[in-house]
Short mmCIF file of C-alpha atoms and ligand atoms in Angstrom, two decimals:
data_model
loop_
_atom_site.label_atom_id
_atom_site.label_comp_id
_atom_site.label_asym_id
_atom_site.label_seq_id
_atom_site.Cartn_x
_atom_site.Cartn_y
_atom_site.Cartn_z
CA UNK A 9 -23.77 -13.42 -18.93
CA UNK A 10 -23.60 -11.67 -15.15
CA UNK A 11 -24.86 -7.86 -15.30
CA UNK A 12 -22.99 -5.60 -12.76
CA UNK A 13 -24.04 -2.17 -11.84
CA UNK A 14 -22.75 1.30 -13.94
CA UNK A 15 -23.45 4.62 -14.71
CA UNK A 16 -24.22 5.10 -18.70
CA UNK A 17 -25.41 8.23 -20.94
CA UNK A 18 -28.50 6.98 -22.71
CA UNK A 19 -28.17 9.80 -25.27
CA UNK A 20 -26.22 12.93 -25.80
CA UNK A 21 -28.66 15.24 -24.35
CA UNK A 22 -29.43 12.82 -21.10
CA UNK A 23 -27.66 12.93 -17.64
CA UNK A 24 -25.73 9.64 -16.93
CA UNK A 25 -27.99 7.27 -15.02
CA UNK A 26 -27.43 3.84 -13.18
CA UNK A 27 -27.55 1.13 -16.12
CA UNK A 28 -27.06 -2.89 -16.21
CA UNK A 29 -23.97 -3.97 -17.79
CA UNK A 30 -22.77 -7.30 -19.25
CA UNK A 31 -19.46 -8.39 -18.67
CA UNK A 32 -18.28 -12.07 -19.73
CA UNK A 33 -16.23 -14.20 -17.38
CA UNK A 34 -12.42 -13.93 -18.49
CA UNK A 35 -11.45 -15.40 -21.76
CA UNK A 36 -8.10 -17.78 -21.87
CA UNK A 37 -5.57 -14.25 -21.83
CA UNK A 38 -7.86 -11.92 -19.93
CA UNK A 39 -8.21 -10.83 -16.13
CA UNK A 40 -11.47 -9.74 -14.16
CA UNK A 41 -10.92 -6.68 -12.36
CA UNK A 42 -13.08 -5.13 -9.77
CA UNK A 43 -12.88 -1.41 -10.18
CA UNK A 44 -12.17 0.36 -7.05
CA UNK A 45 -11.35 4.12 -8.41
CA UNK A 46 -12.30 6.06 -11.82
CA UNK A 47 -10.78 9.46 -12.89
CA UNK A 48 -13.20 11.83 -14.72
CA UNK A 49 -11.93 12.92 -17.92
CA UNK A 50 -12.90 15.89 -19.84
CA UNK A 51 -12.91 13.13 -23.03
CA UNK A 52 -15.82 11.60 -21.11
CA UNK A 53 -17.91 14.64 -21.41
CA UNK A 54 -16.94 14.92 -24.89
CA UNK A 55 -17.89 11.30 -25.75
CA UNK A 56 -21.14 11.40 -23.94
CA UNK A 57 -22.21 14.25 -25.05
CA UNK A 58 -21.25 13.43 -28.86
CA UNK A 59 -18.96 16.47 -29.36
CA UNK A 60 -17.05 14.67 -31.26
CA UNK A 61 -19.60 13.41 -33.31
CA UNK A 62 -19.02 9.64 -33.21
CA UNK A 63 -20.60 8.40 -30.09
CA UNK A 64 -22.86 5.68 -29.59
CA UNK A 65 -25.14 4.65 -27.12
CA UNK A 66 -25.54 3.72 -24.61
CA UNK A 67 -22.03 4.50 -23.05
CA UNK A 68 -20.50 3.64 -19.85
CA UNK A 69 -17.48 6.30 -19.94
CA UNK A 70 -14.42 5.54 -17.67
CA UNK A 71 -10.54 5.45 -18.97
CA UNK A 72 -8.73 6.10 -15.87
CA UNK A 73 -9.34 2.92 -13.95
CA UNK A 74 -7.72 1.24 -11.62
CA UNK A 75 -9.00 -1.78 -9.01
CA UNK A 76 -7.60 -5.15 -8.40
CA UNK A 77 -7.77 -8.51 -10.21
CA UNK A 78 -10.52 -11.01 -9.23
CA UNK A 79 -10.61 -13.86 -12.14
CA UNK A 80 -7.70 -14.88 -14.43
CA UNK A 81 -8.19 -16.81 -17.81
CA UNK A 82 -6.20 -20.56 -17.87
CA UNK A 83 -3.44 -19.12 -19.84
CA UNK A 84 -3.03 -15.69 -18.09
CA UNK A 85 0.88 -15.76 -17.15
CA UNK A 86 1.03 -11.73 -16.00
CA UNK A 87 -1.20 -11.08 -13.38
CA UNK A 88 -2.96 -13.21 -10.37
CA UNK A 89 -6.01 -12.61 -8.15
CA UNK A 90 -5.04 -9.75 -5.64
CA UNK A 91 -2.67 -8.02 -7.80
CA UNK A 92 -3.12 -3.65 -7.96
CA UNK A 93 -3.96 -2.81 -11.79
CA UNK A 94 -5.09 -0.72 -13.97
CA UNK A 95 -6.70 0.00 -17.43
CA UNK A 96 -6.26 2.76 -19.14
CA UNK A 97 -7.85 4.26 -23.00
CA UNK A 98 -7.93 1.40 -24.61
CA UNK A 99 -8.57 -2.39 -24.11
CA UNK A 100 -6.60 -3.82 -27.60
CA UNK A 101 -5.19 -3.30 -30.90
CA UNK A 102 -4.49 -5.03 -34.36
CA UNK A 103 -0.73 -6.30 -32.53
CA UNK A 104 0.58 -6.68 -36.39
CA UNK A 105 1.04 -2.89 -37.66
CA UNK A 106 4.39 -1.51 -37.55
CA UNK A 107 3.05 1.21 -34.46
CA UNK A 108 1.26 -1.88 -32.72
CA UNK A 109 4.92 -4.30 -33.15
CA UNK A 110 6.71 -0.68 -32.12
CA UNK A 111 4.95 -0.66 -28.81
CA UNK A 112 2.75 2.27 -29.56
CA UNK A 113 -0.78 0.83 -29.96
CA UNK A 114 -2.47 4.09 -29.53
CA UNK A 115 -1.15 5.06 -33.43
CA UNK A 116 -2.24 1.50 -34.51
CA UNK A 117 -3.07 1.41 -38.32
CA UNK A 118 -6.59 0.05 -37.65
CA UNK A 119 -6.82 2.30 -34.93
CA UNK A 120 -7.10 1.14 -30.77
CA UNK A 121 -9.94 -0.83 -29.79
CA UNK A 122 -10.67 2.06 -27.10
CA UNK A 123 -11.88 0.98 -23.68
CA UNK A 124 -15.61 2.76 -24.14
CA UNK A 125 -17.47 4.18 -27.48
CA UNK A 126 -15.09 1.32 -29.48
CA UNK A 127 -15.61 -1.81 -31.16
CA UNK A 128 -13.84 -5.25 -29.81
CA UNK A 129 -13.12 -7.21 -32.80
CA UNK A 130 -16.26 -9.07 -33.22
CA UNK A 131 -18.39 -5.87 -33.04
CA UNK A 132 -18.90 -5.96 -29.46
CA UNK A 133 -19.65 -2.31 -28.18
CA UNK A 134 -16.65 -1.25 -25.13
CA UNK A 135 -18.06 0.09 -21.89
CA UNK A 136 -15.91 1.86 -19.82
CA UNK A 137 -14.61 2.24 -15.87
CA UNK A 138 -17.97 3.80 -14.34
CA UNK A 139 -18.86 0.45 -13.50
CA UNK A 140 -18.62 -2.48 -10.85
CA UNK A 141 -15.82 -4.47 -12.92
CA UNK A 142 -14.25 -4.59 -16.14
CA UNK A 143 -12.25 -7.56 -18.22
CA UNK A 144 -9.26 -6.96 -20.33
CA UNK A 145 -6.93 -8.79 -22.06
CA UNK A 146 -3.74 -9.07 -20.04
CA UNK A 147 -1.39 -7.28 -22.38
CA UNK A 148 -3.37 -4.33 -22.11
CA UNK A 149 -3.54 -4.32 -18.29
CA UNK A 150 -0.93 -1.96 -16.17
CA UNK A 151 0.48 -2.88 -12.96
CA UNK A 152 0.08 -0.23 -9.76
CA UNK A 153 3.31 0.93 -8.32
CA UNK A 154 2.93 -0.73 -4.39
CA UNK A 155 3.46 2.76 -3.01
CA UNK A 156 0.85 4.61 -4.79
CA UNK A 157 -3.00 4.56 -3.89
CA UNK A 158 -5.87 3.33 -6.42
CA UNK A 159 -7.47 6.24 -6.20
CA UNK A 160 -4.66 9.11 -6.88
CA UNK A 161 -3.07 6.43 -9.49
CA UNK A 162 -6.43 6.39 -11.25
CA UNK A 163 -6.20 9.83 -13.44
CA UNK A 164 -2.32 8.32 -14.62
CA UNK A 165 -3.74 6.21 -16.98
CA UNK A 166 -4.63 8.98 -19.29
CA UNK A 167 -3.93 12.30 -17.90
CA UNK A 168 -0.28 10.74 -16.50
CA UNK A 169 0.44 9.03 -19.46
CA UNK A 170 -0.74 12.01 -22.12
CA UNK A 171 1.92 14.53 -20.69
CA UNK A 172 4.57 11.61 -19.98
CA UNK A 173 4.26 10.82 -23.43
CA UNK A 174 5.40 13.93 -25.02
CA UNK A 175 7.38 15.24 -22.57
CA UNK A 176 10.09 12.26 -23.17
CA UNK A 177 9.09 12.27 -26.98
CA UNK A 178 10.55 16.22 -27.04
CA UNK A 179 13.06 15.17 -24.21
CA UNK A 180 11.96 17.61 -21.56
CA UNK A 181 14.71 17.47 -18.83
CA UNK A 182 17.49 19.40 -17.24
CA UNK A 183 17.85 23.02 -19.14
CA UNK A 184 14.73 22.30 -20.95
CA UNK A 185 12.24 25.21 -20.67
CA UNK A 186 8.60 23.21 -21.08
CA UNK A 187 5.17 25.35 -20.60
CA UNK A 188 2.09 23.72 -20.11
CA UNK A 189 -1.00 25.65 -21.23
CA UNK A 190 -4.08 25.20 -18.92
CA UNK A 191 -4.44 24.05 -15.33
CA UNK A 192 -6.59 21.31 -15.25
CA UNK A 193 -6.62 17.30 -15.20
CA UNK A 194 -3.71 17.01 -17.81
CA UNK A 195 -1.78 19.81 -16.92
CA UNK A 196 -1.35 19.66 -13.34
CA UNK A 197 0.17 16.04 -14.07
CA UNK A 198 1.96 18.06 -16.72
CA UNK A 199 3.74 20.16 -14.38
CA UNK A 200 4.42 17.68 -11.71
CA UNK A 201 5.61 14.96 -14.86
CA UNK A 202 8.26 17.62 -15.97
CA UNK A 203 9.05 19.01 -12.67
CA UNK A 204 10.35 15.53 -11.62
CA UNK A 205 11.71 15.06 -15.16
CA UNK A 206 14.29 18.21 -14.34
CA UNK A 207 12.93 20.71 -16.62
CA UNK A 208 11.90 24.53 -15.97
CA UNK A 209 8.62 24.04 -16.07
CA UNK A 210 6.06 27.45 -16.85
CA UNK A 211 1.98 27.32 -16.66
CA UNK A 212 0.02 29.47 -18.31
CA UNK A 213 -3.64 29.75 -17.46
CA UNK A 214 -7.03 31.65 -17.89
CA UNK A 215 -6.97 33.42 -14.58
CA UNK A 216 -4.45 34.46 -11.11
CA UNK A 217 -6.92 31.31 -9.53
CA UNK A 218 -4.16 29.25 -9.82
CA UNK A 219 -1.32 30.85 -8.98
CA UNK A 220 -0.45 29.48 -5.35
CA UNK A 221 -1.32 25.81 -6.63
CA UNK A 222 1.08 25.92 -9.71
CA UNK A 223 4.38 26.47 -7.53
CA UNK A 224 2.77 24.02 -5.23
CA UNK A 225 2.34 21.49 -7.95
CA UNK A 226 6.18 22.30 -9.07
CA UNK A 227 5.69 25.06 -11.61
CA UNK A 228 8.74 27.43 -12.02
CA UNK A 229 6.66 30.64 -13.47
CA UNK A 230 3.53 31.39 -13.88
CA UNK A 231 1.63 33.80 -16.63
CA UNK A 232 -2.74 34.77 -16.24
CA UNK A 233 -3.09 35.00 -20.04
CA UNK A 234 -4.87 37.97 -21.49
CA UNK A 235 -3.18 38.73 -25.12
CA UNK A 236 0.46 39.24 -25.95
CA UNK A 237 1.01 41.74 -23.46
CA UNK A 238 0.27 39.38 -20.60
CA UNK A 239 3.32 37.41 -21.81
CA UNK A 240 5.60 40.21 -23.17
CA UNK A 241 9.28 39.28 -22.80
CA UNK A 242 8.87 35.55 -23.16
CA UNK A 243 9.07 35.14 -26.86
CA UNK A 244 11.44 33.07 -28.38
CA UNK A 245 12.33 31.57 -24.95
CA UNK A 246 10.38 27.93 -24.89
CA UNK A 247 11.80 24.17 -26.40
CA UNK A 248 8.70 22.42 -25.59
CA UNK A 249 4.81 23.85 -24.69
CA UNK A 250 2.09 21.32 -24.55
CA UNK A 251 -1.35 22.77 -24.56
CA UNK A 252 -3.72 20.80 -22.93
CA UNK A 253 -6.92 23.19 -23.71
CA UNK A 254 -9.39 22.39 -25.65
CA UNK A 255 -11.45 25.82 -26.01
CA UNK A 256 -10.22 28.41 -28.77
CA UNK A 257 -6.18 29.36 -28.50
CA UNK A 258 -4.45 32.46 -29.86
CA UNK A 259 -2.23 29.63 -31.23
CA UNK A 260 0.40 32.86 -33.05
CA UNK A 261 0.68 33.41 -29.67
CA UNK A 262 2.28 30.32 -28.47
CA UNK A 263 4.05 30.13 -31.60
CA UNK A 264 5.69 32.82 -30.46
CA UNK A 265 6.74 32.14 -27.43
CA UNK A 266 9.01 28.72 -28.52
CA UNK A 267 12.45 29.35 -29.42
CA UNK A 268 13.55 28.42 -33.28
CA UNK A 269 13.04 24.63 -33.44
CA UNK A 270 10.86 24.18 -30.65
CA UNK A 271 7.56 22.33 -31.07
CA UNK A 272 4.00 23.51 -29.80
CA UNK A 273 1.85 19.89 -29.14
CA UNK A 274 -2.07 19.93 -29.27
CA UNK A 275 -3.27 17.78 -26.63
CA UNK A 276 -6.81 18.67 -25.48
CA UNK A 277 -9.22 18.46 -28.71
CA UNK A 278 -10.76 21.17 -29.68
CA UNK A 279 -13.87 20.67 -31.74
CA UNK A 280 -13.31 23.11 -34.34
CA UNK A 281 -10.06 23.60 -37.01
CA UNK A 282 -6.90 24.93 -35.61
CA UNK A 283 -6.13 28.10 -37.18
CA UNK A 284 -2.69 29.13 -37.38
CA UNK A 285 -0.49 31.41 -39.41
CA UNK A 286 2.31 30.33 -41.52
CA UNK A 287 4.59 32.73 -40.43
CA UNK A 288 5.27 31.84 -36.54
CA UNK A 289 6.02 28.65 -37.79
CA UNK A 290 8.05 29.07 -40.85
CA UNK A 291 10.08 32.00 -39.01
CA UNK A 292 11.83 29.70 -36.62
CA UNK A 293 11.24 26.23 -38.50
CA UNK A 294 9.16 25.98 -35.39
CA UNK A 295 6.83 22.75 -34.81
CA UNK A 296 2.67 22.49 -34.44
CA UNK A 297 2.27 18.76 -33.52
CA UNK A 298 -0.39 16.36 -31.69
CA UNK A 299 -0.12 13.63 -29.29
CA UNK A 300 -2.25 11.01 -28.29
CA UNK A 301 -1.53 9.00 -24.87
CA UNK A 302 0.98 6.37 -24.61
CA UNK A 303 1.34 2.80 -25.69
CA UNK A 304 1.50 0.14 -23.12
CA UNK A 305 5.26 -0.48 -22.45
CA UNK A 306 5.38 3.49 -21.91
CA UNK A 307 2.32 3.89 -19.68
CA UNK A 308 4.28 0.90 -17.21
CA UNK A 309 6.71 2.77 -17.53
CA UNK A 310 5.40 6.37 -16.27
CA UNK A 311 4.00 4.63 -13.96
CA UNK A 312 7.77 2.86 -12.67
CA UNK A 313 8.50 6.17 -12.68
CA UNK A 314 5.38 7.89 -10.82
CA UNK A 315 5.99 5.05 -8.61
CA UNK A 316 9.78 6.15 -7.81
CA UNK A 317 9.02 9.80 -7.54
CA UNK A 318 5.99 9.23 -5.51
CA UNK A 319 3.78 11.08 -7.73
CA UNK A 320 -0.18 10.86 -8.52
CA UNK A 321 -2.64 13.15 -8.82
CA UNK A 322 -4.51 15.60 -6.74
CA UNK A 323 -8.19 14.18 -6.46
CA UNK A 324 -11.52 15.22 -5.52
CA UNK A 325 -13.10 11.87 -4.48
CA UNK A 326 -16.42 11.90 -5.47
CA UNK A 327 -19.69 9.09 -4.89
CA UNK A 328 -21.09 8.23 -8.22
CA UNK A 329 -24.38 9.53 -7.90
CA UNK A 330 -22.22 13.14 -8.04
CA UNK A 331 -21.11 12.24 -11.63
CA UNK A 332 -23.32 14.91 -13.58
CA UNK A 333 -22.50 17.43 -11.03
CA UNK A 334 -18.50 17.11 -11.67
CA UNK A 335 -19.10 17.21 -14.69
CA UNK A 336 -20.73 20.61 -14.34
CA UNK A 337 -18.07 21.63 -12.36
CA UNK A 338 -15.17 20.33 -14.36
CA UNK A 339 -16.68 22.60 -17.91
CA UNK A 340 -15.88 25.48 -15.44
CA UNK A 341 -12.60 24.59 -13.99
CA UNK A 342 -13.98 23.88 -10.64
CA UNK A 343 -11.81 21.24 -9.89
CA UNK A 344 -8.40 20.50 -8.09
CA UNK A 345 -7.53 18.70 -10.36
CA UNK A 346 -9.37 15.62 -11.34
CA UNK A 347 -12.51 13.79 -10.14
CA UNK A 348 -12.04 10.50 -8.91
CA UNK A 349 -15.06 8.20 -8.52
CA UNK A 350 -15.03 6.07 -5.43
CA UNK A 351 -16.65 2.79 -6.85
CA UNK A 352 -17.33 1.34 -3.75
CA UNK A 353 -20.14 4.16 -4.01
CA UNK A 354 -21.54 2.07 -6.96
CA UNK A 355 -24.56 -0.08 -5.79
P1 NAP B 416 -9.90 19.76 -17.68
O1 NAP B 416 -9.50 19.07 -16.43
O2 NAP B 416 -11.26 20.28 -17.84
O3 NAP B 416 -8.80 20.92 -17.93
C1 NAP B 416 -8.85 21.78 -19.02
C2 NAP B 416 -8.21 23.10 -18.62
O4 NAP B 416 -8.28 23.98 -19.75
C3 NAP B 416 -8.93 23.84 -17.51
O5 NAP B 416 -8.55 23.45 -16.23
C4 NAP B 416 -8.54 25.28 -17.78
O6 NAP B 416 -7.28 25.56 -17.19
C5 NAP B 416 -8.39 25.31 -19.28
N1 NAP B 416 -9.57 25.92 -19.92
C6 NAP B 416 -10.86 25.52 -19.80
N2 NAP B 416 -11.67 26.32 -20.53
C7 NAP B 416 -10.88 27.22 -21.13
C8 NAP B 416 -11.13 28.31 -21.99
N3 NAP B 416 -12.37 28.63 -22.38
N4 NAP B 416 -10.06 29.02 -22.42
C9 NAP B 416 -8.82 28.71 -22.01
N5 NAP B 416 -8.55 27.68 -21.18
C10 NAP B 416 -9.56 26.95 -20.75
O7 NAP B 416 -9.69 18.78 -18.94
P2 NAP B 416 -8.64 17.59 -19.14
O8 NAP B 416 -9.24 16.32 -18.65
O9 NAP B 416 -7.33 18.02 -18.67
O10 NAP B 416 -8.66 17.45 -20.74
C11 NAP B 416 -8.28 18.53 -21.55
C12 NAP B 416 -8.45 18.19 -23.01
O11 NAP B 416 -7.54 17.16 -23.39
C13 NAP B 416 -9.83 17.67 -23.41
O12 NAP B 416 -10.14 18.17 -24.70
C14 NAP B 416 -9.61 16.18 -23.52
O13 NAP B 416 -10.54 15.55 -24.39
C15 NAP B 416 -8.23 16.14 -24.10
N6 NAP B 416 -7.50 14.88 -23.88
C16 NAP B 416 -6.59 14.54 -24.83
C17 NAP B 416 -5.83 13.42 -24.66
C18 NAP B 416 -4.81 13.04 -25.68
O14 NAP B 416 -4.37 11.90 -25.69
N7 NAP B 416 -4.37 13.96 -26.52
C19 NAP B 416 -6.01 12.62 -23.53
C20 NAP B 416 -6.92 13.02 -22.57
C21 NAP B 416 -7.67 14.15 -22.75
P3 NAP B 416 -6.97 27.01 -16.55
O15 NAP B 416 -8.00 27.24 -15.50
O16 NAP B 416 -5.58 26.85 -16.00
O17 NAP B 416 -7.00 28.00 -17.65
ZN1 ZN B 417 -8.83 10.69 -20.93
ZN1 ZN B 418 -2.02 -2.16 -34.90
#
């Protein structure tokens, strides 16, 4: 089997480093794609650093990948060499469970074959978009809006997709007040996702630092978050707040601020229990829920729709060799508002 160049974590505790990787030639419903841009996702520095405690090694990291189709297998009928793609979080699923025959394959019953730190069927360790190219099978490849570039269409294959998904789940739109909680990959495609979708559309973050940017991305209002004083007044005044933080919430708070019936959706992982009070939710039959990306049909079609709207994110492009230092940067909100790896950078 050809190696191509990557960038993998050998452990938990090492800085990525360039690695050989395998990758087969195309099976009969699979494409080749060379990789020509990678988002950085906070998920990558929790997989490779095994904060979530079920990483293996070693791991190529990459979920936000986009590039352009080299190889097709003999019975590939959806794509053909040249064509603008992408890959997103994961590479396959069961295709039989009720979510996988729904069209949600990231809630399949056996669970997603995820792109990196998964399992293929016959065992075979995933490794992810920091690398040359990538094959996948063709029902799990996306198709790249003409108008957008590879590189600010990268970071919508999971941070586009993870606020799309919710936001149409809890029908954000005209008259709908959504906040997003914390500034950073996911929720400045948050804000620009629900601007376009109609809604009234609040941030709140750590600090005033991103003030300026948050009307600029489309944000209505904007709250610096220090306690319930810093928010006094907007209680009982939100449908929909997604929080997108992964660090320790004052999760009452938020509560709080939803109207009766309104839902409050975890989307960044923290590693710790959620601890919440009973009585925010039960006074208000108010929701906590979780999300988890999109299935395939829906991440085509936020991306039909990012296409329309002329939306993708803000980037920091990035050579590879930089990877440890964004990563650095990213654990202290130094970025505006996702890393983008420029693979041509990859010898
Ligand atoms: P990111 O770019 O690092 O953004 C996280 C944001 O959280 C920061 O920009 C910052 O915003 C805020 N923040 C950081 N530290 C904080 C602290 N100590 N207290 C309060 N706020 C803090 O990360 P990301 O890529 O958006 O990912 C966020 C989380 O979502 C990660 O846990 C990731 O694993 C998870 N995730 C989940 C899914 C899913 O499907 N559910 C998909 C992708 C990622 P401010 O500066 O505005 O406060
Ligand atoms: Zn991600
Ligand atoms: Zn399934």
């Amino acid at each position: 089997m050809p190696t191509v160049a990557a960038y993998a974590a050998a452990s938990a505790t090492e800085p990525l480093a360039p690695f050989r990787l395998e990758r087969r030639a195309p099976r009969a419903h699979e494409v080749a794609i060379k990789i020509q841009a990678c988002g950085i996702c906070h998920t990558d520095i929790h997989q490779t650093r095994n904060e979530w405690g079920n990483s293996t090694f070693p791991m190529v990291p990459g979920h936000e990948i986009t590039g352009v189709v080299t190889a097709i297998g003999a019975q590939v009928t959806k794509f053909k060499p040249g064509d603008r793609v992408g890959v997103g979080c994961f590479v396959d699923s069961c295709r039989s469970c009720q979510p996988c025959r729904r069209g949600e394959e990231q809630y399949c019953d056996r669970g997603p074959v995820f792109t990196y730190n998964g399992q293929e069927a016959d065992g075979t360790p995933t490794q992810g978009g920091y690398s040359a190219t990538i094959v996948a099978d063709e029902n799990y490849v996306l198709r790249i809006p003409a108008n957008l570039p590879l590189d600010g269409a990268a970071p919508l294959l999971c941070a586009g997709i993870t606020l799309y998904s919710p936001l149409r789940h809890w029908h954000a739109g005209p008259g709908v007040r959504v906040g997003i909680v914390g500034l950073g990959g996911l929720g400045h495609m948050g804000v620009k996702l629900a601007h376009a979708m109609g809604a009234e559309v609040t941030v709140f973050s750590q600090s005033e630092r991103k003030r300026e940017d948050s009307r600029r991305l489309g944000a209505d209002h904007f709250y610096a978050v220090s306690g319930a004083a810093s928010v006094a007044g907007q209680e009982r005044s939100y449908d929909l707040i997604l929080n997108t933080v992964s660090a320790p919430l004052d999760w009452s708070l938020y509560l709080n601020l939803l109207k009766p019936d309104g839902s409050l959706v975890i989307l960044g992982v923290p590693p710790a229990p959620v601890p919440v009070h009973a009585l925010p939710l039960v006074a208000g039959r108010r929701t906590l829920a979780g999300s988890m990306i999109g299935g395939i049909r829906e991440t085509q079609e936020m991306l039909d729709f990012c296409g329309r709207a002329g939306i993708t994110s803000d980037i920091e492009t990035i050579a590879i060799a930089q990877v440890n230092q964004a990563y650095d940067r990213m654990l202290k909100s130094d970025v505006r508002y996702r890393f983008v790896i420029d693979m041509a950078t990859l010898q």
